[in-house]
Amino acid sequence: MGLSRCVYGFLSFLIAGALSGCAPDDGKCTIVTYGRMEVLNSVGSPIVRAAVNGHPVAFEVDSGAQFTMVDPQYSELLELGPRIGSSMGNGVGGSTLVSVSSIDKLDLGTSQAHNIAVIEGGHFNHKIGALPIVGLFGADFLANYEMMVDMPDHEVRLAKVRGCADPTPVWKGRSTKINIDREGSSSNMIGLSVKVNGHPVDAILDTGAQITLLSLSEAHHAGVTDAMLALDRVGTIRGVANNPRKSFIHRFDTLQVGDIVLHNVVFAVSDALSEQDMLLGADFLQHHRVWIKLWDDTGYIQHDKDIPADDPIRRRELD
């Protein structure tokens, strides 16, 4: 059997499992997996298995958080490096002062990362199985890689692409291409355009948000009145400062992301959003695969109903 220069693109089906595509004959298409982490939960933000300085732990994958974070109560146990400064952590519900430290060795399932700066902050007083959830992977860390969040098949992959003309998912079935906007002060955030009840909205893909959240002003622009919200169930959301904020759980006619149109979708409305119009959260990810490309500000989304049984990743899970 002869091997072409695109052989690595084929091997990536087995190694990275989510990308394909080959450069022209004068180039070489390579796809390197830097982390392949099992998602341990089926509902909510993706929680992945990892290890910090040899200690088995779990992290939340939070693309809406500016910084990677470890709860201070685990600093000594996980042997974090000495504190090297402080910073303000901002998010839904306010801001809080946090310290900056480092992780010497971070295991990401299939590989390791070293000397990772982390914020010591947050409150992570939960376990998943026997593993303590000690913190979160934020946008500062995730933006270094091609990020593939696959909640239907319980996997998060971090990869890098080299020399590929136009890599596309090897997912079988229909998927939709989206454009990513990383402009502005939060350049690591994953911005995308969606439509709510047909009204265009600038959203942030926030894997750390438990529920999709729309600002009150954008809800009004989408045709939702205060009288309608008064009939809705009232909920509570919490942000980086752990301050509770009121929200309304409202049913919208449509939510469109790329070519995917969802009907009768329920998500939250609140005035707690100060910098974003909308957070597209984990309730959306529960039924979608998402691949965010690092180098050309595009990505792909696939609904789980469009994943056929013979899909390469799905087949691997069934074998």
Short mmCIF file of C-alpha atoms in Angstrom, two decimals:
data_model
loop_
_atom_site.label_atom_id
_atom_site.label_comp_id
_atom_site.label_asym_id
_atom_site.label_seq_id
_atom_site.Cartn_x
_atom_site.Cartn_y
_atom_site.Cartn_z
CA MET A 1 0.00 0.00 0.00
CA GLY A 2 1.43 3.43 -0.95
CA LEU A 3 1.36 6.33 1.52
CA SER A 4 0.84 9.93 0.40
CA ARG A 5 1.86 13.12 2.15
CA CYS A 6 -1.67 13.27 3.52
CA VAL A 7 -1.19 10.10 5.55
CA TYR A 8 -1.08 12.05 8.79
CA GLY A 9 -4.50 13.46 7.99
CA PHE A 10 -5.73 9.87 7.89
CA LEU A 11 -3.91 8.91 11.07
CA SER A 12 -5.50 11.89 12.77
CA PHE A 13 -8.84 10.10 12.44
CA LEU A 14 -7.45 7.59 14.90
CA ILE A 15 -5.44 10.02 17.03
CA ALA A 16 -7.50 13.21 17.13
CA GLY A 17 -10.73 11.68 15.90
CA ALA A 18 -12.34 14.97 14.92
CA LEU A 19 -10.50 16.59 12.03
CA SER A 20 -9.65 15.84 8.43
CA GLY A 21 -8.24 17.68 5.44
CA CYS A 22 -4.96 17.73 3.58
CA ALA A 23 -2.69 20.47 2.34
CA PRO A 24 -1.62 20.61 -1.32
CA ASP A 25 1.10 18.17 -2.44
CA ASP A 26 3.87 20.65 -1.59
CA GLY A 27 2.79 20.76 2.06
CA LYS A 28 2.11 18.35 4.89
CA CYS A 29 -1.12 18.21 6.84
CA THR A 30 -0.54 17.42 10.50
CA ILE A 31 -2.99 17.37 13.37
CA VAL A 32 -1.54 16.94 16.84
CA THR A 33 -3.67 16.14 19.87
CA TYR A 34 -2.43 17.94 22.98
CA GLY A 35 -5.17 16.71 25.24
CA ARG A 36 -7.95 14.17 25.00
CA MET A 37 -10.04 14.28 28.15
CA GLU A 38 -13.05 12.20 29.14
CA VAL A 39 -16.16 14.19 30.01
CA LEU A 40 -17.48 12.69 33.23
CA ASN A 41 -20.98 14.17 33.22
CA SER A 42 -23.97 14.18 30.87
CA VAL A 43 -25.74 17.35 32.07
CA GLY A 44 -24.28 20.77 32.79
CA SER A 45 -20.89 22.24 31.98
CA PRO A 46 -18.35 19.64 30.80
CA ILE A 47 -16.33 18.22 33.70
CA VAL A 48 -13.14 16.47 32.55
CA ARG A 49 -10.64 14.13 34.14
CA ALA A 50 -7.12 15.57 34.64
CA ALA A 51 -4.21 15.54 37.12
CA VAL A 52 -2.31 18.40 38.77
CA ASN A 53 1.28 17.61 39.77
CA GLY A 54 0.34 13.92 39.81
CA HIS A 55 -2.87 14.34 41.84
CA PRO A 56 -6.01 12.99 40.06
CA VAL A 57 -8.66 15.71 39.87
CA ALA A 58 -11.48 17.04 37.71
CA PHE A 59 -11.82 20.44 36.03
CA GLU A 60 -14.76 22.28 34.54
CA VAL A 61 -14.21 23.42 30.93
CA ASP A 62 -15.31 27.06 30.94
CA SER A 63 -14.75 28.96 27.69
CA GLY A 64 -16.57 31.96 29.18
CA ALA A 65 -14.08 32.43 32.02
CA GLN A 66 -11.18 34.77 31.25
CA PHE A 67 -8.66 32.82 33.32
CA THR A 68 -7.89 29.25 34.35
CA MET A 69 -8.69 28.85 38.04
CA VAL A 70 -8.02 26.58 41.01
CA ASP A 71 -9.93 26.81 44.29
CA PRO A 72 -7.51 28.13 47.01
CA GLN A 73 -8.55 25.34 49.38
CA TYR A 74 -6.65 22.91 47.10
CA SER A 75 -3.45 24.97 46.74
CA GLU A 76 -1.41 23.06 49.30
CA LEU A 77 -2.82 19.63 48.42
CA LEU A 78 -2.05 20.10 44.70
CA GLU A 79 1.39 21.61 45.41
CA LEU A 80 0.80 24.78 43.43
CA GLY A 81 3.74 27.10 42.87
CA PRO A 82 4.27 30.22 45.01
CA ARG A 83 1.85 33.10 44.48
CA ILE A 84 3.26 35.57 41.97
CA GLY A 85 0.66 38.35 41.98
CA SER A 86 -3.03 39.21 42.08
CA SER A 87 -5.79 40.14 39.65
CA MET A 88 -9.47 41.03 39.49
CA GLY A 89 -11.76 38.24 38.36
CA ASN A 90 -14.80 39.61 36.50
CA GLY A 91 -17.96 37.81 35.42
CA VAL A 92 -21.69 37.46 35.85
CA GLY A 93 -22.70 38.89 39.21
CA GLY A 94 -19.66 41.07 39.90
CA SER A 95 -15.92 40.86 40.49
CA THR A 96 -13.51 39.62 43.15
CA LEU A 97 -9.79 39.92 43.96
CA VAL A 98 -7.83 36.72 43.30
CA SER A 99 -4.18 35.55 43.57
CA VAL A 100 -2.06 34.23 40.69
CA SER A 101 -0.10 30.97 41.05
CA SER A 102 1.10 28.16 38.75
CA ILE A 103 0.81 24.44 38.00
CA ASP A 104 4.13 22.71 37.32
CA LYS A 105 2.67 19.65 35.57
CA LEU A 106 -0.87 19.31 34.19
CA ASP A 107 -1.99 15.95 32.77
CA LEU A 108 -4.61 16.28 30.01
CA GLY A 109 -5.46 12.64 29.47
CA THR A 110 -3.16 11.88 26.53
CA SER A 111 -0.42 14.43 27.19
CA GLN A 112 0.98 16.99 29.63
CA ALA A 113 1.30 20.76 29.87
CA HIS A 114 3.82 22.54 32.08
CA ASN A 115 4.14 25.84 33.92
CA ILE A 116 0.48 26.84 33.59
CA ALA A 117 -0.49 30.14 35.23
CA VAL A 118 -3.69 29.87 37.25
CA ILE A 119 -5.89 32.12 39.33
CA GLU A 120 -6.48 30.95 42.89
CA GLY A 121 -10.15 31.67 43.31
CA GLY A 122 -13.67 30.39 43.00
CA HIS A 123 -15.64 27.90 45.05
CA PHE A 124 -15.58 24.26 43.90
CA ASN A 125 -16.96 22.23 46.79
CA HIS A 126 -18.12 19.22 44.78
CA LYS A 127 -16.89 15.85 43.60
CA ILE A 128 -17.70 13.77 40.55
CA GLY A 129 -17.30 10.15 41.50
CA ALA A 130 -14.17 10.02 43.66
CA LEU A 131 -12.55 13.03 41.97
CA PRO A 132 -12.68 16.52 43.52
CA ILE A 133 -13.64 19.30 41.10
CA VAL A 134 -10.79 21.70 41.89
CA GLY A 135 -11.19 24.45 39.30
CA LEU A 136 -11.78 25.33 35.68
CA PHE A 137 -9.96 25.62 32.37
CA GLY A 138 -10.56 29.18 31.15
CA ALA A 139 -10.28 30.99 27.83
CA ASP A 140 -6.64 31.95 28.41
CA PHE A 141 -5.68 28.26 28.31
CA LEU A 142 -8.26 26.94 25.84
CA ALA A 143 -7.51 29.62 23.21
CA ASN A 144 -4.07 28.07 22.61
CA TYR A 145 -5.68 25.06 20.93
CA GLU A 146 -8.30 23.86 18.51
CA MET A 147 -11.06 23.07 21.02
CA MET A 148 -13.50 20.24 20.35
CA VAL A 149 -16.30 19.87 22.90
CA ASP A 150 -18.32 16.73 22.21
CA MET A 151 -20.89 16.29 24.97
CA PRO A 152 -22.93 13.66 23.06
CA ASP A 153 -19.84 11.39 23.05
CA HIS A 154 -18.36 12.62 26.35
CA GLU A 155 -15.05 14.01 25.17
CA VAL A 156 -13.07 17.26 25.03
CA ARG A 157 -10.03 17.44 22.75
CA LEU A 158 -7.35 20.09 22.48
CA ALA A 159 -5.36 19.96 19.23
CA LYS A 160 -3.28 21.99 16.79
CA VAL A 161 -3.40 21.90 12.99
CA ARG A 162 -0.38 22.43 10.74
CA GLY A 163 -0.34 22.80 6.95
CA CYS A 164 -3.96 21.85 6.29
CA ALA A 165 -5.61 23.85 3.51
CA ASP A 166 -9.13 23.66 4.94
CA PRO A 167 -9.61 21.03 7.66
CA THR A 168 -13.19 19.96 8.26
CA PRO A 169 -14.71 17.61 10.83
CA VAL A 170 -14.71 13.90 10.08
CA TRP A 171 -18.09 13.84 11.74
CA LYS A 172 -20.48 12.02 9.48
CA GLY A 173 -23.83 13.66 8.93
CA ARG A 174 -24.78 17.30 8.54
CA SER A 175 -22.89 20.04 10.41
CA THR A 176 -22.97 23.83 10.13
CA LYS A 177 -20.02 26.20 9.76
CA ILE A 178 -19.94 29.30 11.97
CA ASN A 179 -17.81 32.43 12.11
CA ILE A 180 -16.04 33.35 15.35
CA ASP A 181 -15.43 36.92 16.50
CA ARG A 182 -12.51 37.35 18.92
CA GLU A 183 -12.29 41.13 18.66
CA GLY A 184 -12.46 43.52 21.62
CA SER A 185 -11.10 43.41 25.15
CA SER A 186 -12.12 39.80 25.67
CA SER A 187 -10.26 38.53 22.61
CA ASN A 188 -10.08 34.94 23.91
CA MET A 189 -13.85 34.71 24.20
CA ILE A 190 -15.70 32.79 21.51
CA GLY A 191 -18.13 35.28 19.98
CA LEU A 192 -20.70 34.23 17.40
CA SER A 193 -23.87 35.61 15.85
CA VAL A 194 -27.17 33.87 16.61
CA LYS A 195 -30.83 34.71 16.19
CA VAL A 196 -33.45 34.69 18.93
CA ASN A 197 -37.02 34.79 17.60
CA GLY A 198 -35.42 35.93 14.34
CA HIS A 199 -33.62 38.85 16.03
CA PRO A 200 -29.80 38.94 15.55
CA VAL A 201 -27.85 38.72 18.81
CA ASP A 202 -24.11 38.74 19.52
CA ALA A 203 -23.47 35.74 21.78
CA ILE A 204 -20.53 34.22 23.64
CA LEU A 205 -20.12 30.44 23.61
CA ASP A 206 -19.79 29.86 27.35
CA THR A 207 -19.29 26.21 28.25
CA GLY A 208 -19.25 27.20 31.93
CA ALA A 209 -22.76 28.67 31.92
CA GLN A 210 -25.17 26.01 33.14
CA ILE A 211 -28.04 27.55 31.17
CA THR A 212 -28.16 29.84 28.15
CA LEU A 213 -28.60 33.42 29.34
CA LEU A 214 -29.98 36.41 27.40
CA SER A 215 -29.74 40.02 28.56
CA LEU A 216 -32.98 41.76 29.44
CA SER A 217 -32.49 44.42 26.76
CA GLU A 218 -31.96 41.81 24.01
CA ALA A 219 -35.01 39.88 25.21
CA HIS A 220 -37.03 43.07 24.75
CA HIS A 221 -35.60 43.46 21.22
CA ALA A 222 -36.65 39.86 20.51
CA GLY A 223 -40.26 40.72 21.35
CA VAL A 224 -40.39 39.61 25.00
CA THR A 225 -42.23 42.10 27.21
CA ASP A 226 -41.97 42.61 30.96
CA ALA A 227 -45.56 41.39 31.21
CA MET A 228 -44.52 38.10 29.59
CA LEU A 229 -41.57 37.72 31.95
CA ALA A 230 -43.83 38.34 34.95
CA LEU A 231 -45.61 35.08 34.09
CA ASP A 232 -42.36 33.08 33.94
CA ARG A 233 -40.71 30.98 36.63
CA VAL A 234 -38.05 32.94 38.52
CA GLY A 235 -34.56 31.47 38.85
CA THR A 236 -31.20 32.40 40.36
CA ILE A 237 -27.83 32.63 38.66
CA ARG A 238 -24.40 33.00 40.29
CA GLY A 239 -21.19 34.35 38.82
CA VAL A 240 -17.51 34.65 39.70
CA ALA A 241 -18.24 36.54 42.93
CA ASN A 242 -20.87 33.91 43.90
CA ASN A 243 -23.52 36.63 44.22
CA PRO A 244 -27.08 35.47 43.40
CA ARG A 245 -28.91 37.37 40.65
CA LYS A 246 -32.56 37.06 39.62
CA SER A 247 -33.46 35.55 36.25
CA PHE A 248 -36.62 34.63 34.35
CA ILE A 249 -36.91 31.19 32.73
CA HIS A 250 -38.61 32.00 29.42
CA ARG A 251 -39.68 29.91 26.42
CA PHE A 252 -38.60 31.39 23.06
CA ASP A 253 -40.05 30.51 19.68
CA THR A 254 -36.71 29.92 17.97
CA LEU A 255 -32.96 29.94 18.53
CA GLN A 256 -30.82 29.80 15.40
CA VAL A 257 -27.07 29.02 15.43
CA GLY A 258 -25.61 28.74 11.94
CA ASP A 259 -28.05 26.60 9.97
CA ILE A 260 -29.37 24.89 13.10
CA VAL A 261 -32.82 26.15 14.15
CA LEU A 262 -34.22 25.03 17.51
CA HIS A 263 -37.91 25.57 18.33
CA ASN A 264 -39.63 26.20 21.68
CA VAL A 265 -36.31 26.70 23.46
CA VAL A 266 -36.22 27.52 27.16
CA PHE A 267 -33.41 29.64 28.62
CA ALA A 268 -32.86 32.44 31.13
CA VAL A 269 -33.30 36.21 30.88
CA SER A 270 -31.53 38.53 33.32
CA ASP A 271 -30.11 42.02 33.73
CA ALA A 272 -26.95 40.47 35.29
CA LEU A 273 -25.06 40.56 31.99
CA SER A 274 -22.97 43.73 31.87
CA GLU A 275 -20.60 43.13 28.93
CA GLN A 276 -22.34 40.48 26.80
CA ASP A 277 -25.74 40.27 25.16
CA MET A 278 -26.02 36.49 25.44
CA LEU A 279 -24.20 33.46 26.83
CA LEU A 280 -24.77 30.25 24.86
CA GLY A 281 -24.43 27.69 27.63
CA ALA A 282 -24.10 24.04 28.55
CA ASP A 283 -27.79 23.31 27.92
CA PHE A 284 -27.05 23.98 24.22
CA LEU A 285 -23.86 21.88 24.30
CA GLN A 286 -25.67 18.90 25.79
CA HIS A 287 -27.07 18.10 22.35
CA HIS A 288 -24.29 19.45 20.11
CA ARG A 289 -20.71 18.87 19.10
CA VAL A 290 -18.65 22.06 18.74
CA TRP A 291 -15.23 22.48 17.12
CA ILE A 292 -13.63 25.93 17.48
CA LYS A 293 -10.74 26.43 15.04
CA LEU A 294 -7.73 28.28 16.37
CA TRP A 295 -6.22 29.86 13.30
CA ASP A 296 -8.99 31.23 11.07
CA ASP A 297 -11.81 32.19 13.48
CA THR A 298 -14.32 29.67 12.23
CA GLY A 299 -15.86 26.56 13.67
CA TYR A 300 -18.40 23.79 13.18
CA ILE A 301 -21.46 22.69 15.14
CA GLN A 302 -23.39 19.44 14.79
CA HIS A 303 -26.69 18.52 16.44
CA ASP A 304 -26.76 15.07 18.02
CA LYS A 305 -29.77 14.08 15.90
CA ASP A 306 -27.50 14.43 12.85
CA ILE A 307 -24.85 12.00 14.21
CA PRO A 308 -25.26 8.67 12.35
CA ALA A 309 -24.44 5.33 13.97
CA ASP A 310 -21.43 4.81 11.69
CA ASP A 311 -19.77 8.11 12.63
CA PRO A 312 -16.03 7.44 13.37
CA ILE A 313 -16.22 8.81 16.93
CA ARG A 314 -19.60 7.25 17.70
CA ARG A 315 -18.40 3.92 16.27
CA ARG A 316 -15.34 4.03 18.53
CA GLU A 317 -17.61 4.44 21.54
CA LEU A 318 -19.74 1.48 20.47
CA ASP A 319 -16.83 -0.90 19.81
#
